[in-house]
């Protein structure tokens, strides 16, 4: 046995001796290197493996994107639409008795970040009486059609093509992406009567299905937009002419499919990321074997070492100053240093109030003449006139107001944020990561368009970065810096309350890690207490501000979310919230840096793909997730200057981008060095090669993305309220300086300017921001309300009166008393003082007859009963009540939801008092409430709890619900 064992050993040794020496050496070195790994590195490898397994599985699952199933039924005169199994709308139309189907498909090249492809996956037409399939096609092979059915395409700016089993629309290059071109497919079925059309869409943005389609263009059409707008409508066409329509409640698509679409957008670059990592590793490995000349180390380099920090800061300050100048240019030249969003007018008003040393202003003499927005964005509460919003943002604008240059503040805060991004990156990572993050932030189109306007997102981001920076340096001055971090955190909450609430969990988790480090239990506890003290100080400031603007500590003017706007139920749902999030993500992928969508969030993923264990990386990721996710609870996407609700995530995403690039360079350099060591036995890491490859790639992306948006041909995306180039900031949201320039050239003094009304906020909002809070400036701007003008003249008797109109053409001239705004005042003539116009007539008070009051209240009660009957008939015909998420008047204005009841009840009941109003609300189309104000105490009624904020202070409120 021993001889046999010896023979086996000799045989094995002989075989091993025949193996190449290099192979044995490499195997031995691999085993040695694996054995030499520290426990921390092994944990990082395990974490990287786990993360990549999850990402790979999510990528495979999400790759198809969103699938939406729409069913449109035509049964006699009743038409019903279902989306993902949910009944969306039902209506009755006097439509053709029979006819075929037309399907319209949209080309989405203006939204390159959406998952691809988009189009129709399958179509099936089923007879509702017999159950027979009249037409079926899944576009994967020969179509299954009835003998009378045929398919043809009609060009509507685009053409149809079947590719990969999907019917898609393709617009020719001559059609701008902004048009979102469409093409139509016709399915002939001239004798089809009662049938259902089932269409399965992939990555749908807009879909239109027409049934009972006749040769003369008649038919009933169902259109839906489950992306961004979330609306749907049935329309009747007669002889090709639009005849009638029924609007449905917000579209609710399948929640899981919406999540799939979002995951697909976020993880689109994942396989390309792995491929680029491999390619970069190969390139750097080759560089390891390329001999490089050895230069004698220059003495000056050693002399410069102590000054590297100052050189980096110098570069950042130069960058910040350059960006400050660019933002000023955008604000002053493109933006005409004036607000372009109604919220900005409210912020500017409050900034002027704070700059005057007060928290509120006296109410204006004629409130209606000075209010903007519906509901108004400045409100009177307890005899105090103030903005609807908290003080965090106006506080910063007030500094500029004190110096007469409010428009300087947004660019200043933006440039200071660049410096703080560098400081955070340098402190938490290293100098080059901080520099790269600052450059990426400065080059972001999303940053440039946001930091040059007067909205609050730029200020909230400044406060957030200041809080993070103080926490990053908290170990140096635990009490002071942690206190400042808490105070800045409180300012975030006092600027954007919903965003501030979302930050509480990630900041709490980060603070809990401070006492865990060895030897830092006491210091960490002090930091937590100091942070809480700073936050408590801002809470006291919040309460004091409430008192100063409302007269009560716990009754604020309102919050940025408004009434019934947070949470699910009523007008809002989980489906709608996720769709809003998908809209934000779709544009953020494109607008964050204007990189190709195949790059997307690639570098944001890198730290986690490479197995980072740095708590700050995970803190940033968690903060981003909470800042994004909280707006699922919000009733609208608030789209303006792009996905503005997510703007506070921008510097954090770019810090992770720079961190990912730096970690990739280090990982590539280490892998290349180990590969060299396995081959040659010596490791010679050349970090410069990896840094040059990775950083060079990122910087080229940053420069080209910035250049195309700022000075080039523009970005690839298209969409309203998402400027695809810097030039698109000029005249944004319908605001320009044509009227203000006319007023400035005329140079009126001690004037009262009546501003003509128009649909939208732009006419009065164009000049309202120039008012002083106490209305004591050289010019006072007021809305031209005919019934209120005599009261205005009495309040400002010695002012000279002018008329201004913004739309459709800017006009500024002396006020003549002619009918306005229909008549355009003739230029020239002398401006007259307000007291020269006839004073308001004061009617003689009529004694109140109690029996008349009882009769009027009875009339109100009967009027609401009649409206309730009409609403019941409306729902029987359409399946839903007219949708009005917020309280609206019952058809006082043509756009009110209640006007739809005129189809059943004309005229609609009105309040018997001259200024009396009936109100209506139906958040979801399934329930409604009618409101009236009684003169005597109202009887018990079905008023909701809580009562809508708009009506909470109405005395003797009477309600009818159903």
mmCIF file of N, CA, C and O in Angstrom, residues 232-270:
data_model
loop_
_atom_site.group_PDB
_atom_site.id
_atom_site.type_symbol
_atom_site.label_atom_id
_atom_site.label_comp_id
_atom_site.label_asym_id
_atom_site.label_seq_id
_atom_site.Cartn_x
_atom_site.Cartn_y
_atom_site.Cartn_z
ATOM 1 N N UNK A 232 -58.778 61.909 -19.027
ATOM 2 C CA UNK A 232 -59.424 61.101 -20.046
ATOM 3 C C UNK A 232 -60.757 61.725 -20.401
ATOM 4 O O UNK A 232 -61.380 62.411 -19.579
ATOM 5 N N UNK A 233 -61.184 61.480 -21.634
ATOM 6 C CA UNK A 233 -62.382 62.146 -22.114
ATOM 7 C C UNK A 233 -63.022 61.330 -23.225
ATOM 8 O O UNK A 233 -62.327 60.725 -24.045
ATOM 9 N N UNK A 234 -64.350 61.305 -23.220
ATOM 10 C CA UNK A 234 -65.112 60.769 -24.337
ATOM 11 C C UNK A 234 -65.642 61.929 -25.162
ATOM 12 O O UNK A 234 -66.146 62.916 -24.604
ATOM 13 N N UNK A 235 -65.566 61.801 -26.468
ATOM 14 C CA UNK A 235 -65.994 62.880 -27.352
ATOM 15 C C UNK A 235 -66.857 62.317 -28.474
ATOM 16 O O UNK A 235 -66.570 61.235 -28.999
ATOM 17 N N UNK A 236 -67.882 63.064 -28.823
ATOM 18 C CA UNK A 236 -68.756 62.701 -29.921
ATOM 19 C C UNK A 236 -68.397 63.547 -31.138
ATOM 20 O O UNK A 236 -68.264 64.766 -31.044
ATOM 21 N N UNK A 237 -68.232 62.861 -32.275
ATOM 22 C CA UNK A 237 -67.968 63.552 -33.533
ATOM 23 C C UNK A 237 -69.113 63.263 -34.496
ATOM 24 O O UNK A 237 -69.562 62.116 -34.632
ATOM 25 N N UNK A 238 -69.582 64.309 -35.161
ATOM 26 C CA UNK A 238 -70.614 64.191 -36.181
ATOM 27 C C UNK A 238 -70.094 64.789 -37.478
ATOM 28 O O UNK A 238 -69.725 65.968 -37.506
ATOM 29 N N UNK A 239 -70.013 63.946 -38.482
ATOM 30 C CA UNK A 239 -69.496 64.365 -39.792
ATOM 31 C C UNK A 239 -68.104 64.989 -39.655
ATOM 32 O O UNK A 239 -67.793 65.993 -40.294
ATOM 33 N N UNK A 240 -67.297 64.386 -38.790
ATOM 34 C CA UNK A 240 -65.922 64.844 -38.614
ATOM 35 C C UNK A 240 -65.768 66.076 -37.763
ATOM 36 O O UNK A 240 -64.654 66.569 -37.580
ATOM 37 N N UNK A 241 -66.868 66.601 -37.203
ATOM 38 C CA UNK A 241 -66.828 67.824 -36.401
ATOM 39 C C UNK A 241 -67.101 67.469 -34.938
ATOM 40 O O UNK A 241 -68.056 66.725 -34.653
ATOM 41 N N UNK A 242 -66.272 67.992 -34.054
ATOM 42 C CA UNK A 242 -66.457 67.761 -32.623
ATOM 43 C C UNK A 242 -67.811 68.313 -32.193
ATOM 44 O O UNK A 242 -68.169 69.449 -32.500
ATOM 45 N N UNK A 243 -68.577 67.482 -31.435
ATOM 46 C CA UNK A 243 -69.927 67.875 -31.065
ATOM 47 C C UNK A 243 -70.143 67.952 -29.562
ATOM 48 O O UNK A 243 -70.792 68.873 -29.079
ATOM 49 N N UNK A 244 -69.607 66.987 -28.798
ATOM 50 C CA UNK A 244 -69.875 66.954 -27.365
ATOM 51 C C UNK A 244 -68.775 66.137 -26.697
ATOM 52 O O UNK A 244 -68.064 65.368 -27.354
ATOM 53 N N UNK A 245 -68.624 66.315 -25.388
ATOM 54 C CA UNK A 245 -67.618 65.525 -24.687
ATOM 55 C C UNK A 245 -68.054 65.312 -23.249
ATOM 56 O O UNK A 245 -68.886 66.043 -22.706
ATOM 57 N N UNK A 246 -67.431 64.312 -22.612
ATOM 58 C CA UNK A 246 -67.613 64.022 -21.193
ATOM 59 C C UNK A 246 -66.227 63.766 -20.599
ATOM 60 O O UNK A 246 -65.528 62.844 -21.029
ATOM 61 N N UNK A 247 -65.842 64.586 -19.633
ATOM 62 C CA UNK A 247 -64.569 64.388 -18.954
ATOM 63 C C UNK A 247 -64.725 63.384 -17.823
ATOM 64 O O UNK A 247 -65.703 63.435 -17.064
ATOM 65 N N UNK A 248 -63.771 62.496 -17.684
ATOM 66 C CA UNK A 248 -63.788 61.520 -16.613
ATOM 67 C C UNK A 248 -62.866 61.927 -15.486
ATOM 68 O O UNK A 248 -62.111 62.900 -15.585
ATOM 69 N N UNK A 249 -62.882 61.190 -14.385
ATOM 70 C CA UNK A 249 -61.959 61.467 -13.276
ATOM 71 C C UNK A 249 -60.534 61.135 -13.684
ATOM 72 O O UNK A 249 -60.303 60.546 -14.750
ATOM 73 N N UNK A 250 -59.550 61.501 -12.878
ATOM 74 C CA UNK A 250 -58.158 61.206 -13.229
ATOM 75 C C UNK A 250 -57.947 59.717 -13.526
ATOM 76 O O UNK A 250 -58.476 58.854 -12.837
ATOM 77 N N UNK A 251 -57.166 59.456 -14.559
ATOM 78 C CA UNK A 251 -56.892 58.085 -14.972
ATOM 79 C C UNK A 251 -56.120 57.367 -13.872
ATOM 80 O O UNK A 251 -55.187 57.911 -13.291
ATOM 81 N N UNK A 252 -56.505 56.115 -13.615
ATOM 82 C CA UNK A 252 -55.796 55.291 -12.642
ATOM 83 C C UNK A 252 -55.300 54.031 -13.329
ATOM 84 O O UNK A 252 -56.073 53.104 -13.585
ATOM 85 N N UNK A 253 -54.008 54.018 -13.644
ATOM 86 C CA UNK A 253 -53.390 52.846 -14.251
ATOM 87 C C UNK A 253 -52.937 51.890 -13.156
ATOM 88 O O UNK A 253 -52.945 52.220 -11.968
ATOM 89 N N UNK A 254 -52.514 50.703 -13.561
ATOM 90 C CA UNK A 254 -52.050 49.714 -12.601
ATOM 91 C C UNK A 254 -50.801 50.173 -11.869
ATOM 92 O O UNK A 254 -49.815 50.590 -12.492
ATOM 93 N N UNK A 255 -50.819 50.117 -10.550
ATOM 94 C CA UNK A 255 -49.716 50.625 -9.745
ATOM 95 C C UNK A 255 -48.416 49.866 -10.013
ATOM 96 O O UNK A 255 -47.336 50.466 -10.151
ATOM 97 N N UNK A 256 -48.498 48.537 -10.086
ATOM 98 C CA UNK A 256 -47.291 47.738 -10.284
ATOM 99 C C UNK A 256 -46.651 48.043 -11.633
ATOM 100 O O UNK A 256 -45.418 48.093 -11.744
ATOM 101 N N UNK A 257 -47.472 48.270 -12.643
ATOM 102 C CA UNK A 257 -46.931 48.577 -13.963
ATOM 103 C C UNK A 257 -46.244 49.943 -13.967
ATOM 104 O O UNK A 257 -45.241 50.144 -14.655
ATOM 105 N N UNK A 258 -46.774 50.888 -13.217
ATOM 106 C CA UNK A 258 -46.122 52.192 -13.119
ATOM 107 C C UNK A 258 -44.768 52.065 -12.438
ATOM 108 O O UNK A 258 -43.773 52.672 -12.867
ATOM 109 N N UNK A 259 -44.709 51.270 -11.379
ATOM 110 C CA UNK A 259 -43.431 51.030 -10.701
ATOM 111 C C UNK A 259 -42.454 50.361 -11.657
ATOM 112 O O UNK A 259 -41.254 50.695 -11.690
ATOM 113 N N UNK A 260 -42.920 49.425 -12.460
ATOM 114 C CA UNK A 260 -42.048 48.749 -13.422
ATOM 115 C C UNK A 260 -41.432 49.759 -14.394
ATOM 116 O O UNK A 260 -40.248 49.685 -14.729
ATOM 117 N N UNK A 261 -42.242 50.714 -14.838
ATOM 118 C CA UNK A 261 -41.738 51.734 -15.748
ATOM 119 C C UNK A 261 -40.653 52.577 -15.087
ATOM 120 O O UNK A 261 -39.626 52.895 -15.702
ATOM 121 N N UNK A 262 -40.856 52.938 -13.818
ATOM 122 C CA UNK A 262 -39.868 53.753 -13.114
ATOM 123 C C UNK A 262 -38.563 52.987 -12.898
ATOM 124 O O UNK A 262 -37.473 53.533 -13.073
ATOM 125 N N UNK A 263 -38.675 51.724 -12.514
ATOM 126 C CA UNK A 263 -37.466 50.910 -12.322
ATOM 127 C C UNK A 263 -36.724 50.763 -13.643
ATOM 128 O O UNK A 263 -35.486 50.805 -13.683
ATOM 129 N N UNK A 264 -37.463 50.607 -14.731
ATOM 130 C CA UNK A 264 -36.826 50.475 -16.036
ATOM 131 C C UNK A 264 -36.031 51.724 -16.393
ATOM 132 O O UNK A 264 -34.915 51.638 -16.932
ATOM 133 N N UNK A 265 -36.567 52.898 -16.093
ATOM 134 C CA UNK A 265 -35.841 54.138 -16.389
ATOM 135 C C UNK A 265 -34.599 54.279 -15.523
ATOM 136 O O UNK A 265 -33.534 54.699 -15.996
ATOM 137 N N UNK A 266 -34.725 53.936 -14.242
ATOM 138 C CA UNK A 266 -33.594 54.091 -13.329
ATOM 139 C C UNK A 266 -32.467 53.110 -13.645
ATOM 140 O O UNK A 266 -31.279 53.451 -13.517
ATOM 141 N N UNK A 267 -32.815 51.891 -14.071
ATOM 142 C CA UNK A 267 -31.807 50.843 -14.273
ATOM 143 C C UNK A 267 -31.444 50.627 -15.736
ATOM 144 O O UNK A 267 -30.713 49.682 -16.045
ATOM 145 N N UNK A 268 -31.928 51.469 -16.623
ATOM 146 C CA UNK A 268 -31.579 51.301 -18.036
ATOM 147 C C UNK A 268 -30.069 51.227 -18.254
ATOM 148 O O UNK A 268 -29.595 50.402 -19.041
ATOM 149 N N UNK A 269 -29.251 52.029 -17.592
ATOM 150 C CA UNK A 269 -27.810 51.982 -17.875
ATOM 151 C C UNK A 269 -27.067 50.834 -17.182
ATOM 152 O O UNK A 269 -25.848 50.730 -17.347
ATOM 153 N N UNK A 270 -27.761 49.992 -16.422
ATOM 154 C CA UNK A 270 -27.046 48.994 -15.608
ATOM 155 C C UNK A 270 -26.140 48.073 -16.436
ATOM 156 O O UNK A 270 -24.949 47.926 -16.120
#
